[in-house]
Amino acid sequence: MLRDEDTEADFQRFLRRVDDVTNLLQGLSSPDSAVREKAIAETEKRLQEQGASREEEEEEESRTTLNRTLINTSGSVKAEAVDADVFLAALEKDAKERAQRRRRNEQLANALKEQGNEAFRRGDFALAIHRYSQGLQKLRDKQELYTNRAQAYLKLHEYEKAISDCEWALKCNKNCLKAYFLMGKAHLALQHFPECRQCYEEMLQIDPQKENLVKDCVNEANLEEKRLRDEERAEREAQAGSVAASSIQELLQRISSPGQDILYYTGGIRLLAQVVNSCTEQTFFRTNNGFSILRNETLRGALCAESRSPAEVELCVSLLLLWQAACAGNEENQRLLLAQPGVSAQLAELLCSGTPHIQRETLALISLYSEHQSGRRLLLRQDLSRWLQILMAFVKSTDARADSAMNILSDLIGEKRFQTQCGAMLSTDVLPLFSQLLDFAVPISGRCLALLSHQDGKIVTRAVGVLSRVLPASPSAVEEVVKGGVVKKMLKFLKAGGQLTCRYAIKTLSICTKSSRRAQEELLKWDKRLQVLLQLLEAGDELVVGNAALCLSQCLQVPGAASALLGSGVVQLLLRHAGGDAHTTSVQLNSAIALGRLCVAEPRHIHQLRKLNGLAILNSSMKYVQSS
């Protein structure tokens, strides 16, 4: 709701006048005499109502004279035509003058916008707002000035004003992505979470290609809402006399006190790590400034020492265990830890400390981040150049550190930003780590393939997960695992595995069938009627559905695959996902491609498609089939 109702009404009148002038010009230029006469009459009426300036009075007098001529010579068609031409010429002259004035104002507004942009870049947001406001005085319907001013208001934490400017921008251009993006940020700062998410959803409606950006924005809003909810719950428990809350507060106070023996701090940190074992206790730790214990000189000295005594090693290990307890599954705490001054650089130092115990616990901490997408994003904001060299060195070792390093690298390898960082390193004189990592893809995949027969289900799930991340980087690795029977093993897991294993397994299958004809043929050999993929298309997990549709579309290139699906419900399943039931664009796209390939490979499926009124969707999907 805009705060200035008078300005709102004035702006709306301005926009209506622009539309009215455009409509009148079109009417006066019409070849239909009736339309022209109506436009002339309407124009005269509007000019009589204005009378605001001398120029308009003169134009009104001229047009009134013209109109009298029309009335007094109604019997003369020729005179009417002449007067209409004169009238049109006068109106066109007025329109040209208005256009010239607008061009001048637009030039001035653009100059002021550039001055505002320069002030914004310098960090002088107040001056930027002043320049954008001056520009809007010259041209009130310039969308960029509203969105730029909104961005400056955000920097000054004037969120309501930012929202108001975004609303004005949307009146100028209802499809302005920047306005929705900035308005979403302002609502997020005000903790208006439903309104924030609605802004991001509008962005996706306008441009589906912004799916990744919208997903990140919505995730940010969800995390912030969760943080507030967790802190409110922790506050209620603290007020109710929670023992954990008082214990954490007391331990943090003792650890923060200076001048104690190193064993005193080690014992306190160990006790604290044992207490922090749930989300609420992690929140207590955060809200009591638990990460600030690094200000303690004894702790910082042990953490940053070039060589450590056994007591200092034990203190470092205790601190790493505390961070693991505080950050496990808690994205806000993960963010805060890496935001502490020097922590990111110090983790790299700990990795190359030469003390196996410290290295193992540091790797375990980093693994907490790499296991989840939000954690990987936090890692990738750091300068990983040194981390990567150390991790690659660990991969070559023969103990448990090799497995931890391999898992972290395999988690990161699928991230584009990770690949970009490696590429940047390749362009300098730094060790070509990405090439080394690709060289390791084949042996890593071989080790994972061997682990698929392990008795421990968690190890099997992890091995399948590593495969799903390593294989996209190496066609050679795909070839080797296909030869090793990975297709049959993945089908087995898809039939009997848990949800996470199924996610990894179908992704691994989609990767293999994308680049290996042998994988496609083996899938059909072990599942002749593709029943496993059909069942996955009915799953509630869109990630599984999308990969199943992708895998199916690739297998349909094998002769006879489409015929094997006659009589099944595949058309209805794919049509449902391609037609919009799926919320994710990639699922819709993969389903549309599979549907198109199905009907191209076996035209008898088109009969079922007609019965379901799905030909329009099939036609729209053909462009994807051609491009794929």
XYZ file of C-alpha atoms in Angstrom:
628
model
C 0.000 0.000 0.000
C 1.595 3.306 -1.028
C 1.826 5.897 1.697
C 1.305 9.008 -0.438
C -2.226 8.676 -1.854
C -2.158 12.118 -3.526
C 1.040 11.277 -5.396
C -0.414 7.912 -6.357
C -3.551 9.536 -7.815
C -1.477 12.157 -9.650
C 0.749 9.484 -11.172
C -2.232 7.439 -12.299
C -3.775 10.534 -13.966
C -0.486 11.134 -15.771
C -0.387 7.573 -17.128
C -4.044 7.821 -18.231
C -3.334 11.036 -20.149
C -0.484 9.326 -21.988
C -2.829 6.479 -22.971
C -5.596 8.929 -24.001
C -3.304 10.931 -26.291
C -2.084 7.738 -27.943
C -5.666 6.555 -28.542
C -6.726 9.929 -29.957
C -3.796 10.007 -32.384
C -4.710 6.555 -33.599
C -8.337 7.637 -34.061
C -7.422 10.784 -35.978
C -5.215 8.737 -38.296
C -7.920 6.143 -38.922
C -9.123 5.598 -42.523
C -12.667 5.294 -41.113
C -14.364 8.734 -41.295
C -16.720 7.902 -38.413
C -13.790 7.027 -36.171
C -12.003 10.250 -37.190
C -15.061 12.397 -36.442
C -15.467 10.780 -33.041
C -11.780 11.348 -32.273
C -12.043 15.025 -33.340
C -15.062 15.550 -31.102
C -13.374 13.868 -28.143
C -10.192 15.894 -28.678
C -12.130 19.170 -28.735
C -13.893 18.225 -25.528
C -10.622 17.443 -23.753
C -8.928 20.626 -24.959
C -11.861 22.728 -23.737
C -11.567 21.116 -20.301
C -7.866 21.842 -19.913
C -7.324 25.579 -20.439
C -4.325 25.478 -18.099
C -1.672 27.361 -20.073
C -1.535 30.019 -22.758
C -0.234 27.541 -25.284
C -3.124 25.201 -24.571
C -5.588 28.118 -24.731
C -4.274 29.068 -28.191
C -4.496 25.488 -29.370
C -8.015 25.274 -27.953
C -9.055 28.479 -29.753
C -7.558 27.195 -33.012
C -9.317 23.876 -32.688
C -12.616 25.481 -31.687
C -12.482 27.611 -34.831
C -11.791 24.551 -36.857
C -14.709 22.760 -35.305
C -17.094 25.679 -36.005
C -16.033 25.483 -39.590
C -17.003 21.850 -39.541
C -20.398 22.636 -38.019
C -21.116 25.564 -40.332
C -20.094 23.640 -43.440
C -21.689 20.310 -42.653
C -22.986 20.123 -46.170
C -19.537 20.285 -47.711
C -17.558 17.037 -47.622
C -14.532 18.730 -49.128
C -14.403 21.511 -46.515
C -14.761 18.927 -43.742
C -11.793 16.973 -45.097
C -9.635 20.126 -45.303
C -10.497 21.175 -41.747
C -9.789 17.670 -40.467
C -6.334 17.757 -42.084
C -5.580 21.125 -40.500
C -6.778 19.881 -37.125
C -4.668 16.725 -37.402
C -1.618 18.772 -38.356
C -2.099 20.986 -35.299
C -2.447 17.994 -33.011
C 0.610 16.303 -34.531
C 2.589 19.503 -33.950
C 1.528 19.448 -30.326
C 2.519 15.781 -30.048
C 5.941 16.519 -31.539
C 6.515 19.342 -29.079
C 5.544 17.060 -26.216
C 7.896 14.369 -27.538
C 10.737 16.898 -27.754
C 10.107 17.970 -24.158
C 10.111 14.322 -23.075
C 13.399 13.681 -24.880
C 14.977 16.661 -23.127
C 13.652 15.493 -19.767
C 14.832 11.957 -20.465
C 18.336 13.216 -21.204
C 18.351 15.147 -17.930
C 16.925 12.153 -16.024
C 19.579 9.850 -17.494
C 22.347 12.270 -16.522
C 21.020 12.442 -12.965
C 20.732 8.650 -12.885
C 24.410 8.311 -13.823
C 25.353 10.804 -11.103
C 23.306 8.747 -8.654
C 24.984 5.537 -9.802
C 28.420 7.079 -9.292
C 27.458 8.184 -5.771
C 26.130 4.673 -5.066
C 29.410 3.112 -6.178
C 31.289 5.452 -3.813
C 29.025 4.365 -0.964
C 27.337 7.780 -0.668
C 23.819 6.367 -0.614
C 22.148 9.560 0.649
C 23.503 11.536 -2.322
C 22.515 8.726 -4.672
C 18.927 8.917 -3.376
C 18.945 12.700 -3.890
C 20.113 12.383 -7.512
C 17.569 9.664 -8.310
C 14.829 11.832 -6.786
C 15.910 14.781 -8.960
C 15.744 12.499 -11.985
C 12.195 11.465 -11.084
C 11.185 15.115 -10.987
C 12.184 15.260 -14.647
C 10.649 11.929 -15.655
C 8.182 10.372 -13.250
C 7.650 7.125 -15.189
C 11.328 6.061 -15.437
C 11.417 2.617 -13.844
C 15.223 2.464 -13.416
C 15.218 5.517 -11.144
C 12.716 3.865 -8.798
C 14.623 0.569 -8.590
C 17.993 2.311 -8.195
C 16.614 4.494 -5.420
C 15.085 1.406 -3.781
C 18.507 -0.250 -3.799
C 20.010 2.810 -2.097
C 17.216 2.795 0.493
C 18.043 -0.853 1.234
C 21.645 0.118 1.953
C 20.399 2.678 4.486
C 17.970 0.114 6.001
C 14.951 2.223 4.987
C 12.995 -0.835 3.957
C 9.500 0.658 3.782
C 10.702 3.342 1.373
C 12.426 0.670 -0.714
C 9.179 -1.295 -0.958
C 7.279 1.845 -1.981
C 9.770 2.581 -4.783
C 9.545 -1.013 -6.009
C 5.760 -0.663 -6.202
C 6.179 2.508 -8.277
C 8.633 0.684 -10.575
C 6.074 -2.086 -11.114
C 3.482 0.508 -12.123
C 5.892 1.600 -14.844
C 6.800 -1.985 -15.811
C 4.784 -4.829 -14.321
C 7.466 -7.361 -15.370
C 10.387 -5.616 -13.670
C 12.461 -8.428 -12.144
C 14.731 -6.061 -10.244
C 11.740 -4.496 -8.492
C 10.475 -7.873 -7.278
C 14.004 -8.904 -6.230
C 14.640 -5.750 -4.195
C 11.149 -5.788 -2.714
C 11.748 -9.393 -1.630
C 14.991 -8.325 0.082
C 13.208 -5.479 1.867
C 10.409 -7.759 3.069
C 13.021 -10.251 4.265
C 14.758 -7.541 6.303
C 11.385 -6.650 7.844
C 10.762 -10.370 8.521
C 7.704 -10.378 6.243
C 8.397 -13.918 5.078
C 5.184 -14.695 3.108
C 5.465 -11.394 1.218
C 9.158 -12.031 0.601
C 8.514 -15.466 -0.910
C 5.644 -14.079 -3.003
C 8.017 -11.551 -4.594
C 10.455 -14.314 -5.535
C 7.636 -16.471 -6.931
C 6.610 -13.537 -9.147
C 10.164 -13.442 -10.499
C 9.912 -17.102 -11.466
C 6.580 -16.507 -13.207
C 8.117 -13.706 -15.278
C 11.347 -15.546 -16.127
C 11.542 -19.325 -15.470
C 15.253 -19.169 -16.362
C 15.827 -17.487 -12.989
C 14.957 -20.733 -11.177
C 18.376 -21.071 -9.507
C 18.401 -17.458 -8.324
C 14.853 -17.756 -6.981
C 15.722 -21.025 -5.264
C 18.669 -19.355 -3.503
C 16.512 -16.398 -2.449
C 13.714 -18.579 -1.110
C 16.262 -20.713 0.732
C 17.706 -17.577 2.328
C 14.224 -16.567 3.480
C 13.513 -20.039 4.835
C 16.785 -20.074 6.767
C 16.109 -16.673 8.277
C 12.590 -17.709 9.284
C 13.972 -20.920 10.824
C 16.618 -18.947 12.708
C 13.978 -16.694 14.256
C 11.755 -19.645 15.103
C 14.654 -21.502 16.740
C 15.654 -18.467 18.766
C 12.087 -17.832 19.931
C 11.798 -21.456 21.056
C 15.161 -21.283 22.827
C 14.103 -18.072 24.563
C 10.916 -19.705 25.838
C 12.879 -22.678 27.182
C 15.412 -20.404 28.853
C 12.631 -18.444 30.554
C 11.103 -21.742 31.684
C 14.336 -22.580 33.506
C 16.072 -24.893 31.028
C 19.052 -26.624 32.637
C 20.868 -26.789 29.272
C 20.498 -23.040 28.784
C 21.969 -22.204 32.189
C 24.751 -24.791 31.774
C 25.805 -23.432 28.376
C 25.752 -19.859 29.666
C 27.829 -20.747 32.721
C 30.381 -22.787 30.743
C 30.831 -20.020 28.185
C 31.431 -17.484 30.945
C 34.100 -19.720 32.519
C 35.825 -20.410 29.205
C 35.871 -16.683 28.411
C 37.540 -15.759 31.711
C 41.260 -14.952 31.179
C 44.335 -16.200 32.983
C 43.362 -19.840 33.565
C 45.460 -22.954 32.994
C 45.259 -24.546 29.516
C 43.789 -27.757 30.974
C 41.013 -25.674 32.565
C 39.939 -24.427 29.124
C 40.269 -27.870 27.545
C 38.005 -29.431 30.167
C 35.428 -26.650 29.903
C 35.286 -26.914 26.103
C 34.899 -30.717 26.271
C 31.985 -30.372 28.708
C 30.395 -27.715 26.485
C 30.692 -29.944 23.397
C 28.820 -32.688 25.272
C 26.000 -30.329 26.272
C 25.481 -28.902 22.764
C 23.766 -31.911 21.182
C 20.459 -30.629 19.777
C 19.133 -27.750 17.676
C 17.863 -25.851 20.737
C 21.213 -26.185 22.509
C 23.005 -25.082 19.338
C 20.764 -22.010 19.422
C 21.629 -21.373 23.089
C 25.308 -21.566 22.107
C 24.793 -19.047 19.287
C 22.621 -16.560 21.207
C 25.113 -16.551 24.078
C 27.907 -15.557 21.663
C 29.555 -18.957 21.829
C 31.801 -18.293 18.843
C 33.312 -15.284 20.609
C 35.395 -17.546 22.901
C 38.110 -17.195 20.258
C 38.855 -13.814 21.821
C 40.459 -15.712 24.701
C 44.217 -15.316 24.231
C 45.048 -18.849 25.420
C 42.621 -20.413 22.922
C 43.770 -18.212 20.080
C 47.414 -18.821 20.911
C 46.990 -22.607 20.787
C 44.979 -22.406 17.569
C 47.510 -20.189 15.780
C 50.747 -21.679 17.123
C 53.299 -22.888 14.559
C 54.341 -25.757 16.838
C 52.142 -27.097 19.641
C 52.713 -28.849 22.925
C 50.603 -31.948 23.659
C 48.338 -29.804 25.842
C 47.856 -27.275 23.019
C 47.092 -30.111 20.580
C 44.418 -31.389 22.961
C 42.959 -27.884 23.285
C 42.774 -27.498 19.472
C 41.092 -30.888 19.100
C 38.582 -29.973 21.839
C 37.766 -26.722 20.078
C 37.234 -28.524 16.746
C 34.905 -31.028 18.452
C 32.922 -28.142 19.945
C 32.559 -26.528 16.528
C 31.404 -29.831 15.075
C 28.745 -30.134 17.801
C 27.599 -26.535 17.307
C 27.512 -26.705 13.494
C 26.161 -30.206 12.757
C 23.028 -29.664 10.669
C 22.805 -26.002 11.737
C 23.291 -23.697 8.756
C 23.158 -20.469 10.746
C 25.933 -21.637 13.068
C 27.970 -22.809 10.066
C 27.657 -19.350 8.574
C 28.628 -17.619 11.821
C 31.702 -19.805 12.341
C 33.169 -18.973 8.937
C 32.287 -15.321 9.509
C 34.599 -15.169 12.540
C 37.812 -13.232 11.737
C 40.578 -15.501 10.545
C 38.726 -18.810 10.978
C 38.747 -19.729 7.284
C 42.502 -19.131 6.998
C 43.137 -20.925 10.284
C 41.318 -24.057 9.108
C 43.774 -24.264 6.221
C 46.637 -23.952 8.723
C 45.179 -26.741 10.831
C 44.897 -28.981 7.764
C 48.636 -28.708 7.153
C 49.607 -28.721 10.821
C 51.321 -32.104 10.535
C 49.356 -33.419 13.545
C 47.090 -36.276 12.346
C 44.564 -35.850 15.193
C 44.057 -32.150 14.415
C 43.885 -32.883 10.684
C 41.239 -35.591 11.127
C 38.969 -33.357 13.214
C 39.451 -30.424 10.825
C 38.448 -32.659 7.903
C 35.435 -33.851 9.887
C 34.373 -30.228 10.448
C 34.727 -29.349 6.759
C 32.738 -32.478 5.859
C 29.777 -31.106 7.839
C 29.712 -28.239 5.343
C 30.355 -30.195 2.150
C 27.580 -32.750 2.779
C 24.804 -30.211 2.145
C 24.283 -27.661 -0.603
C 23.935 -24.711 1.773
C 27.208 -25.677 3.455
C 28.962 -26.037 0.104
C 27.838 -22.522 -0.787
C 29.459 -21.251 2.400
C 32.686 -23.088 1.620
C 32.780 -21.786 -1.928
C 32.621 -18.198 -0.690
C 36.073 -18.747 0.789
C 39.373 -18.710 -1.057
C 39.826 -22.459 -1.489
C 43.112 -22.346 -3.402
C 45.191 -23.529 -0.448
C 42.503 -25.887 0.869
C 42.377 -27.670 -2.484
C 46.105 -28.307 -2.594
C 46.041 -29.788 0.912
C 42.960 -31.925 0.212
C 44.578 -33.309 -2.929
C 47.644 -34.224 -0.878
C 45.425 -36.102 1.594
C 43.777 -38.075 -1.240
C 47.179 -39.585 -1.986
C 47.660 -40.780 1.618
C 46.779 -44.275 2.820
C 44.824 -43.635 6.046
C 41.335 -42.377 6.965
C 42.264 -38.811 6.024
C 42.270 -39.922 2.373
C 38.626 -41.012 2.595
C 37.588 -37.758 4.288
C 39.404 -35.634 1.710
C 37.980 -37.715 -1.141
C 34.458 -37.266 0.214
C 34.878 -33.486 0.496
C 36.297 -33.180 -3.024
C 33.590 -35.413 -4.471
C 30.951 -33.240 -2.758
C 32.479 -30.089 -4.238
C 33.244 -31.353 -7.732
C 29.666 -30.923 -8.943
C 29.561 -27.240 -7.974
C 30.153 -24.840 -10.867
C 31.878 -22.313 -8.666
C 34.327 -24.980 -7.523
C 35.108 -25.782 -11.153
C 35.526 -22.067 -11.860
C 37.999 -21.679 -8.998
C 39.960 -24.646 -10.273
C 39.882 -23.180 -13.772
C 41.197 -19.875 -12.460
C 44.046 -21.715 -10.773
C 44.841 -23.474 -14.044
C 45.235 -20.081 -15.702
C 47.936 -19.102 -13.181
C 51.106 -20.810 -12.036
C 49.287 -22.617 -9.219
C 49.150 -26.422 -9.145
C 46.575 -27.680 -11.719
C 44.361 -29.287 -9.108
C 41.295 -29.747 -11.248
C 43.210 -31.824 -13.764
C 44.601 -33.903 -10.916
C 41.119 -34.368 -9.520
C 39.875 -35.597 -12.877
C 42.787 -38.034 -12.968
C 41.625 -39.343 -9.607
C 38.005 -39.762 -10.805
C 38.673 -43.244 -12.215
C 40.342 -44.715 -9.105
C 37.843 -42.965 -6.832
C 34.974 -44.451 -8.840
C 36.628 -47.870 -8.693
C 36.908 -47.667 -4.908
C 33.251 -46.637 -4.644
C 32.179 -49.503 -6.905
C 33.981 -51.967 -4.617
C 32.227 -50.486 -1.567
C 28.776 -51.162 -3.060
C 28.999 -54.710 -1.694
C 29.785 -53.572 1.866
C 27.608 -54.848 4.722
C 27.187 -51.376 6.255
C 24.296 -49.604 4.527
C 25.639 -46.154 5.437
C 28.906 -46.886 3.662
C 26.998 -48.121 0.601
C 24.851 -44.971 0.527
C 27.921 -42.777 0.827
C 29.683 -44.681 -1.958
C 26.694 -44.220 -4.300
C 26.635 -40.525 -3.379
C 30.296 -40.118 -4.240
C 29.713 -41.861 -7.583
C 26.859 -39.460 -8.397
C 29.209 -36.517 -7.874
C 32.430 -37.833 -9.418
C 31.071 -39.409 -12.617
C 29.885 -36.162 -14.330
C 33.491 -34.943 -14.352
C 34.999 -37.970 -16.113
C 33.676 -39.923 -19.141
C 36.486 -42.424 -18.514
C 35.162 -43.078 -15.027
C 31.657 -43.629 -16.452
C 33.034 -46.155 -18.924
C 34.876 -48.048 -16.186
C 31.939 -48.289 -13.754
C 29.565 -49.370 -16.533
C 32.004 -52.171 -17.368
C 32.058 -53.007 -13.660
C 28.298 -53.597 -13.544
C 27.128 -50.349 -11.967
C 23.781 -50.360 -13.851
C 22.637 -53.649 -12.332
C 23.723 -52.528 -8.855
C 21.876 -49.201 -9.138
C 18.675 -50.977 -10.219
C 19.013 -53.189 -7.145
C 19.302 -50.151 -4.859
C 16.344 -48.465 -6.561
C 14.187 -51.484 -5.808
C 15.171 -51.879 -2.171
C 17.176 -48.862 -1.023
C 16.210 -45.976 1.220
C 15.199 -42.516 0.034
C 18.702 -41.018 0.046
C 20.218 -44.080 -1.650
C 17.485 -43.896 -4.330
C 18.300 -40.246 -4.960
C 21.963 -41.019 -5.495
C 21.270 -44.199 -7.500
C 18.893 -42.643 -10.051
C 21.253 -39.706 -10.501
C 24.120 -42.147 -11.118
C 21.983 -44.030 -13.672
C 21.017 -40.820 -15.471
C 24.694 -39.837 -15.725
C 25.710 -43.245 -17.085
C 22.867 -43.495 -19.618
C 23.551 -39.964 -20.833
C 27.072 -40.754 -22.046
C 27.089 -44.533 -22.490
C 25.064 -46.516 -25.018
C 26.158 -49.651 -23.192
C 24.536 -48.332 -19.996
C 21.259 -47.735 -21.875
C 21.306 -51.252 -23.280
C 22.170 -52.818 -19.912
C 19.329 -50.999 -18.203
C 16.899 -52.504 -20.742
C 18.552 -55.891 -20.340
C 17.988 -55.988 -16.567
C 14.633 -54.157 -16.609
C 13.017 -55.044 -19.937
C 9.752 -53.145 -19.404
C 11.407 -50.280 -17.514
C 9.214 -50.920 -14.479
C 11.744 -49.395 -12.065
C 11.770 -46.076 -13.927
C 7.959 -46.063 -14.177
C 7.678 -46.476 -10.419
C 10.125 -43.635 -9.856
C 8.015 -41.344 -12.065
C 5.302 -41.669 -9.408
C 7.635 -40.749 -6.537
C 6.917 -37.725 -4.389
C 10.501 -36.500 -4.620
C 10.852 -34.225 -7.672
C 14.608 -34.722 -7.763
C 14.024 -38.457 -8.226
C 11.226 -37.865 -10.767
C 13.357 -35.477 -12.828
C 16.309 -37.868 -13.014
C 13.987 -40.808 -13.770
C 12.442 -38.870 -16.687
C 15.920 -37.936 -17.928
C 17.101 -41.550 -17.706
C 13.972 -42.783 -19.492
C 14.347 -40.283 -22.351
C 17.914 -41.492 -22.911
C 16.945 -45.181 -22.895
C 14.182 -44.507 -25.443
C 16.911 -44.061 -28.045
C 17.529 -47.822 -27.907
C 15.428 -49.682 -30.544
C 12.462 -51.469 -28.985
C 12.466 -49.497 -25.725
C 9.420 -47.396 -26.632
C 7.509 -50.488 -27.858
C 8.144 -52.224 -24.514
C 6.145 -49.458 -22.841
C 2.943 -49.985 -24.873
C 0.028 -50.658 -22.544
C 1.761 -49.018 -19.576
C 0.760 -45.735 -17.944
C 3.914 -43.950 -19.092
C 2.087 -41.444 -21.333
C -0.183 -40.298 -18.534
C 2.708 -40.033 -16.064
C 4.903 -37.985 -18.399
C 1.980 -35.830 -19.510
C 1.132 -35.012 -15.923
C 4.666 -33.840 -15.146
C 5.218 -32.044 -18.474
C 1.823 -30.347 -18.280
C 2.634 -28.440 -15.135
C 1.980 -30.700 -12.145
C 5.708 -30.608 -11.413
C 6.881 -27.495 -9.564
C 10.428 -27.664 -10.900
C 11.153 -26.485 -14.429
C 13.786 -29.174 -15.001
C 11.245 -31.917 -14.169
C 8.771 -30.453 -16.678
C 11.507 -30.197 -19.297
C 12.816 -33.746 -18.801
C 9.269 -35.146 -18.897
C 8.462 -33.217 -22.078
C 11.604 -34.523 -23.779
C 10.810 -38.097 -22.742
C 7.213 -37.719 -23.959
C 8.356 -36.414 -27.328
C 10.943 -39.139 -27.802
C 8.429 -41.784 -26.779
C 5.941 -40.769 -29.486
C 8.650 -40.312 -32.121
C 10.127 -43.753 -31.427
C 6.729 -45.504 -31.225
C 3.848 -43.594 -32.919
C 1.270 -45.967 -31.393
C 1.644 -44.019 -28.138
C 0.049 -41.035 -29.891
C -3.356 -42.766 -29.709
C -3.168 -42.733 -25.912
C -1.976 -39.137 -26.036
C -5.034 -38.120 -28.077
C -7.352 -39.774 -25.573
C -5.742 -37.681 -22.835
C -5.969 -34.459 -24.920
C -2.201 -34.152 -24.706
C -1.255 -33.369 -28.308
C -0.781 -29.688 -27.544
C 1.781 -30.531 -24.871
C 3.479 -32.957 -27.241
C 3.717 -30.245 -29.920
C 5.201 -27.795 -27.444
C 7.724 -30.412 -26.340
C 9.007 -31.092 -29.860
C 11.324 -28.069 -29.740
C 13.024 -29.598 -26.697
C 13.354 -32.927 -28.502
C 15.047 -31.228 -31.456
C 17.399 -29.197 -29.261
C 18.257 -32.208 -27.128
